[in-house]
């Protein structure tokens, strides 16, 4: 594919389109050019044309590998031997995969409440896994402590620009692929995917509406976007563990304010309904975060009626027991 044919619209974010294009030469090809296709079966039930960008068909079953490939390559070039991150599960798997390929010792800090399937996979990929009581933000604090004590690099998802620009390569593929669309729905957590994909689309296809979607039970970044300042929450309550943060990063919010047209919250029942629809009508097993886009259409069908919507299915790492409980409900 050629990624230099369009005249860019200049944005003042931390991201850089030339670096994003160059990232494709660093990222393992198994993470690139993921399927993008219209799903007629979903369209018939949602009242709009729906295109799926499938970010689960790769070695770690989530989009996170795009960013960790850049991080691990940079660390290897710097002669680093070890790295630590906090993770809700998917970043840890991706960093373990990318780090192992480059001889890095990877430590992942996660909540004991994280899905067992994600924790097991982190261990299977050879990373040291440290579990903490509490949630992702507790894990983030512990990861920072480990980095200081050991003198090793701390990878902070969404803050480290490589995680955003790796995710942004999804935007390049959306911008140059077929079919065309007028709206893209992006799961919003820490903001790496939303700012990355949003930056590319607003640079190359500024008319495309970029809508971020977050669970009502984990609303910190969405509230921050609407208030145009960092809003924190005391707790989260959602099955979408991959996007359940309480403390938005100010620099990431600044980027998001430039590239997102809207940020919406959806209920848990809609997330579950979205997972069920993706299984029944697209044959896809996804984790809750990946169903946020479908949930947004379900909650506001009039807004999307007759439009062409693209949604990024960002991960499929889910505990099967929990998944079966949700989709059978």
Coordinates of C-alpha atoms in Angstrom, one line a residue:
X1 CA 0.0 0.0 0.0
X2 CA 1.0 3.6 -0.6
X3 CA 0.6 6.0 2.3
X4 CA 1.9 9.3 0.9
X5 CA -0.6 10.2 -1.7
X6 CA -2.8 12.6 0.3
X7 CA -2.1 16.2 1.3
X8 CA -2.2 16.3 5.2
X9 CA -4.1 18.7 7.3
X10 CA -1.7 20.0 10.0
X11 CA -2.6 19.2 13.7
X12 CA -0.8 20.4 16.8
X13 CA -0.5 17.1 18.7
X14 CA 2.4 15.1 20.0
X15 CA 2.0 12.7 17.0
X16 CA 3.8 13.0 13.7
X17 CA 2.5 11.6 10.4
X18 CA 6.0 10.9 9.0
X19 CA 6.9 8.9 12.1
X20 CA 3.6 7.0 11.8
X21 CA 4.3 6.1 8.2
X22 CA 7.8 5.0 9.1
X23 CA 6.5 2.8 11.9
X24 CA 5.1 0.4 9.4
X25 CA 8.7 -0.6 8.6
X26 CA 9.4 -1.5 12.2
X27 CA 6.2 -3.3 13.2
X28 CA 6.1 -7.0 12.6
X29 CA 3.9 -7.6 9.4
X30 CA 1.7 -9.9 11.4
X31 CA 0.1 -6.8 13.0
X32 CA -0.4 -4.8 9.8
X33 CA -3.0 -4.6 7.1
X34 CA -5.7 -6.3 9.2
X35 CA -9.0 -7.1 7.6
X36 CA -11.4 -4.2 6.8
X37 CA -14.7 -5.2 5.4
X38 CA -18.4 -4.3 5.2
X39 CA -20.5 -6.6 7.4
X40 CA -23.9 -6.8 5.8
X41 CA -25.4 -8.9 8.5
X42 CA -24.7 -6.3 11.1
X43 CA -26.0 -3.5 8.9
X44 CA -29.4 -5.2 8.7
X45 CA -29.7 -5.0 12.4
X46 CA -28.2 -1.7 13.1
X47 CA -29.8 0.4 10.4
X48 CA -26.5 1.7 8.9
X49 CA -23.7 0.4 6.8
X50 CA -21.1 -1.1 9.1
X51 CA -17.4 -1.8 8.3
X52 CA -15.3 -3.8 10.7
X53 CA -11.6 -3.2 11.2
X54 CA -10.5 -6.5 12.8
X55 CA -7.6 -6.0 15.2
X56 CA -7.8 -9.4 16.7
X57 CA -6.2 -11.4 13.9
X58 CA -2.6 -11.3 15.2
X59 CA -0.3 -13.1 17.6
X60 CA -1.6 -11.2 20.7
X61 CA -5.2 -10.8 19.6
X62 CA -5.3 -7.0 20.1
X63 CA -4.1 -3.8 18.5
X64 CA -1.5 -3.3 21.3
X65 CA 1.2 -5.1 19.4
X66 CA 1.5 -2.2 16.9
X67 CA 2.7 0.1 19.7
X68 CA 4.9 -2.4 21.6
X69 CA 6.8 -3.3 18.5
X70 CA 7.9 0.3 18.3
X71 CA 8.7 0.4 22.0
X72 CA 10.7 -2.8 22.0
X73 CA 12.6 -1.9 18.9
X74 CA 13.6 1.5 20.4
X75 CA 14.7 -0.1 23.6
X76 CA 16.8 -2.8 21.8
X77 CA 18.4 -0.1 19.7
X78 CA 19.3 1.8 22.9
X79 CA 20.9 -1.4 24.4
X80 CA 18.3 -1.7 27.1
X81 CA 17.8 -5.1 28.6
X82 CA 14.7 -4.8 30.7
X83 CA 11.3 -3.0 30.7
X84 CA 8.3 -2.8 33.0
X85 CA 4.7 -1.8 32.3
X86 CA 1.3 -1.7 34.0
X87 CA -1.4 -3.4 32.0
X88 CA -5.1 -4.4 32.1
X89 CA -3.9 -7.4 30.2
X90 CA -3.5 -6.7 26.5
X91 CA -0.5 -4.3 26.7
X92 CA 1.3 -6.8 28.9
X93 CA 0.8 -9.6 26.4
X94 CA 1.9 -7.4 23.5
X95 CA 5.0 -6.1 25.3
X96 CA 5.9 -9.7 26.4
X97 CA 5.6 -10.8 22.8
X98 CA 7.6 -7.9 21.3
X99 CA 10.2 -7.9 24.1
X100 CA 10.9 -11.7 23.8
X101 CA 11.7 -11.3 20.2
X102 CA 14.3 -8.7 21.0
X103 CA 15.8 -10.3 24.1
X104 CA 14.2 -7.9 26.6
X105 CA 13.3 -9.0 30.2
X106 CA 9.7 -7.9 30.5
X107 CA 7.9 -7.3 33.8
X108 CA 4.1 -6.7 33.8
X109 CA 2.1 -5.4 36.7
X110 CA -1.6 -6.1 36.7
X111 CA -4.6 -6.2 39.0
X112 CA -5.5 -9.6 40.5
X113 CA -9.0 -8.8 39.1
X114 CA -7.8 -8.8 35.5
X115 CA -9.2 -11.6 33.3
X116 CA -7.4 -14.9 34.0
X117 CA -7.0 -15.5 30.3
X118 CA -5.0 -12.4 29.9
X119 CA -2.8 -13.1 32.9
X120 CA -2.1 -16.7 31.8
X121 CA -1.1 -15.5 28.4
X122 CA 1.3 -12.9 29.8
X123 CA 3.0 -15.7 31.8
X124 CA 3.0 -18.0 28.8
X125 CA 4.9 -15.3 26.7
X126 CA 7.7 -15.3 29.3
X127 CA 7.1 -12.1 31.2
X128 CA 7.5 -11.7 34.9
X129 CA 4.0 -11.0 36.2
X130 CA 3.4 -9.1 39.4
X131 CA -0.2 -8.9 40.7
X132 CA -1.5 -6.1 42.9
X133 CA -4.7 -5.5 44.9
X134 CA -6.8 -2.8 43.4
X135 CA -7.3 -1.7 39.8
X136 CA -5.2 -0.6 36.8
X137 CA -4.2 2.7 38.3
X138 CA -2.9 0.9 41.4
X139 CA -0.8 -1.3 39.0
X140 CA 0.5 1.8 37.2
X141 CA 1.8 3.1 40.6
X142 CA 3.5 -0.2 41.3
X143 CA 5.1 -0.3 37.9
X144 CA 6.6 3.1 38.4
X145 CA 8.0 2.0 41.7
X146 CA 9.6 -1.1 40.1
X147 CA 11.1 1.1 37.3
X148 CA 12.7 3.4 39.9
X149 CA 14.0 0.5 42.1
X150 CA 15.5 -1.5 39.2
X151 CA 16.6 1.4 37.1
X152 CA 14.7 0.1 34.1
X153 CA 12.4 1.7 31.5
X154 CA 8.8 2.2 32.4
X155 CA 6.4 1.9 29.5
X156 CA 3.3 4.0 30.0
X157 CA 0.5 3.3 27.6
X158 CA -0.9 6.4 25.9
X159 CA 1.7 8.6 27.5
X160 CA 4.6 7.0 25.5
X161 CA 4.2 8.3 22.0
X162 CA 5.2 5.0 20.5
X163 CA 2.1 3.4 21.8
X164 CA 0.0 6.1 20.2
X165 CA 1.8 6.1 16.9
X166 CA 1.8 2.4 16.7
X167 CA -1.9 2.4 17.0
X168 CA -2.1 5.2 14.5
X169 CA -1.0 2.9 11.8
X170 CA -4.6 1.5 12.0
X171 CA -5.6 5.0 10.8
X172 CA -3.3 4.8 7.8
X173 CA -5.0 1.6 6.8
X174 CA -8.5 3.0 7.3
X175 CA -7.6 6.1 5.4
X176 CA -6.4 4.2 2.3
X177 CA -8.6 1.2 2.4
X178 CA -12.0 0.4 0.9
X179 CA -14.9 0.7 1.6
X180 CA -15.1 4.4 2.4
X181 CA -17.0 5.6 5.6
X182 CA -18.1 8.8 7.1
X183 CA -17.8 7.9 10.8
X184 CA -15.4 5.9 12.9
X185 CA -16.2 4.6 16.3
X186 CA -13.1 4.1 18.6
X187 CA -13.0 2.5 22.0
X188 CA -11.6 5.0 24.5
X189 CA -9.6 4.1 27.5
X190 CA -6.2 5.7 28.1
X191 CA -6.4 7.2 24.7
X192 CA -3.6 5.6 22.6
X193 CA -5.8 4.2 19.9
X194 CA -8.2 7.2 19.9
X195 CA -5.5 9.8 19.6
X196 CA -3.5 7.7 17.2
X197 CA -6.2 6.8 14.8
X198 CA -7.9 10.2 15.3
X199 CA -4.7 12.0 14.4
X200 CA -4.3 10.2 11.1
X201 CA -8.0 10.5 10.1
X202 CA -8.2 14.2 11.0
X203 CA -5.0 14.8 9.1
X204 CA -5.8 12.9 5.9
X205 CA -9.6 12.7 6.0
X206 CA -10.8 15.6 8.1
X207 CA -14.4 15.2 7.1
X208 CA -14.7 11.8 8.8
X209 CA -16.4 12.1 12.1
X210 CA -14.3 10.6 14.9
X211 CA -16.4 9.4 17.9
X212 CA -14.9 7.9 21.0
X213 CA -16.9 5.4 23.0
X214 CA -16.4 4.6 26.7
X215 CA -18.4 2.6 29.3
X216 CA -20.7 4.6 31.6
X217 CA -19.0 2.8 34.5
X218 CA -15.5 4.1 33.5
X219 CA -16.2 7.6 32.3
X220 CA -13.1 9.6 33.3
X221 CA -11.6 10.3 29.8
X222 CA -15.0 11.1 28.3
X223 CA -15.9 13.5 31.1
X224 CA -12.5 15.1 30.7
X225 CA -13.0 15.6 27.0
X226 CA -16.4 17.3 27.5
X227 CA -15.1 19.5 30.4
X228 CA -11.8 20.1 28.5
X229 CA -9.8 19.4 31.7
X230 CA -8.8 16.3 33.5
X231 CA -11.6 14.7 35.5
X232 CA -10.7 11.7 37.7
X233 CA -13.0 9.2 39.3
X234 CA -12.7 7.2 42.5
X235 CA -13.6 3.9 41.0
X236 CA -14.8 2.0 37.9
X237 CA -17.6 -0.5 37.4
X238 CA -17.6 -2.1 34.0
X239 CA -16.9 -5.4 32.3
X240 CA -14.8 -3.6 29.7
X241 CA -11.6 -4.0 31.7
X242 CA -9.4 -2.8 28.9
X243 CA -10.7 0.8 29.1
X244 CA -11.3 1.1 32.8
X245 CA -9.0 3.9 33.9
X246 CA -9.6 6.5 36.6
X247 CA -6.8 9.0 35.9
X248 CA -6.6 10.5 32.4
X249 CA -3.1 11.7 31.3
X250 CA -3.2 15.5 30.6
X251 CA -1.0 15.3 27.5
X252 CA -3.2 12.6 26.0
X253 CA -6.3 14.6 26.7
X254 CA -4.8 17.6 25.0
X255 CA -4.3 15.4 21.9
X256 CA -7.7 13.9 22.1
X257 CA -9.4 17.3 22.2
X258 CA -7.9 18.1 18.8
X259 CA -8.8 14.8 17.0
X260 CA -12.1 13.7 18.4
X261 CA -15.5 15.1 17.3
X262 CA -17.4 13.5 20.2
X263 CA -17.1 11.2 23.1
X264 CA -20.0 9.2 24.3
X265 CA -20.8 6.8 27.2
X266 CA -22.7 3.5 26.8
X267 CA -24.3 1.2 29.3
X268 CA -23.2 -2.3 30.2
X269 CA -26.3 -3.9 28.7
X270 CA -25.5 -2.3 25.4
X271 CA -21.9 -3.6 25.5
X272 CA -23.2 -7.1 26.1
X273 CA -25.7 -6.8 23.3
X274 CA -22.9 -5.6 21.0
X275 CA -20.8 -8.7 21.9
X276 CA -23.8 -10.9 21.2
X277 CA -24.5 -9.3 17.9
X278 CA -20.8 -9.6 16.8
X279 CA -21.0 -13.3 17.6
X280 CA -24.4 -14.0 16.1
X281 CA -24.1 -11.9 12.9
X282 CA -20.3 -11.6 12.3
X283 CA -19.1 -14.9 13.8
X284 CA -16.6 -13.0 16.0
X285 CA -15.7 -13.5 19.7
X286 CA -14.6 -10.2 21.1
X287 CA -13.8 -8.8 24.5
X288 CA -16.2 -6.1 25.9
X289 CA -14.0 -3.1 24.8
X290 CA -14.2 -4.2 21.2
X291 CA -18.0 -4.0 21.3
X292 CA -18.2 -0.4 22.4
X293 CA -18.7 0.9 18.8
X294 CA -21.6 -1.4 18.2
X295 CA -23.0 -0.5 21.6
X296 CA -22.9 3.2 20.6
X297 CA -25.0 2.5 17.5
X298 CA -27.5 0.5 19.6
X299 CA -28.0 3.3 22.0
X300 CA -28.5 6.0 19.5
X301 CA -29.7 4.4 16.2
X302 CA -31.2 7.7 14.8
X303 CA -27.8 9.4 14.9
X304 CA -26.3 6.7 12.7
X305 CA -29.2 5.8 10.5
X306 CA -28.2 5.6 6.8
X307 CA -24.6 6.4 7.5
X308 CA -21.5 4.3 6.9
X309 CA -19.8 3.6 10.2
X310 CA -16.5 1.9 10.7
X311 CA -15.7 0.3 14.1
X312 CA -12.4 -1.0 15.3
X313 CA -12.6 -4.4 17.0
X314 CA -9.6 -3.8 19.3
X315 CA -9.2 -7.2 21.1
X316 CA -10.5 -10.7 21.7
X317 CA -8.8 -11.7 24.9
X318 CA -11.7 -12.7 27.1
X319 CA -12.3 -15.4 29.7
X320 CA -14.6 -17.9 28.1
X321 CA -16.7 -18.5 31.2
X322 CA -17.4 -14.9 31.6
X323 CA -18.1 -14.5 27.9
X324 CA -20.6 -17.3 27.9
X325 CA -22.4 -15.7 30.9
X326 CA -22.6 -12.4 29.1
X327 CA -23.8 -13.5 25.7
X328 CA -26.3 -16.0 27.1
X329 CA -27.8 -13.4 29.5

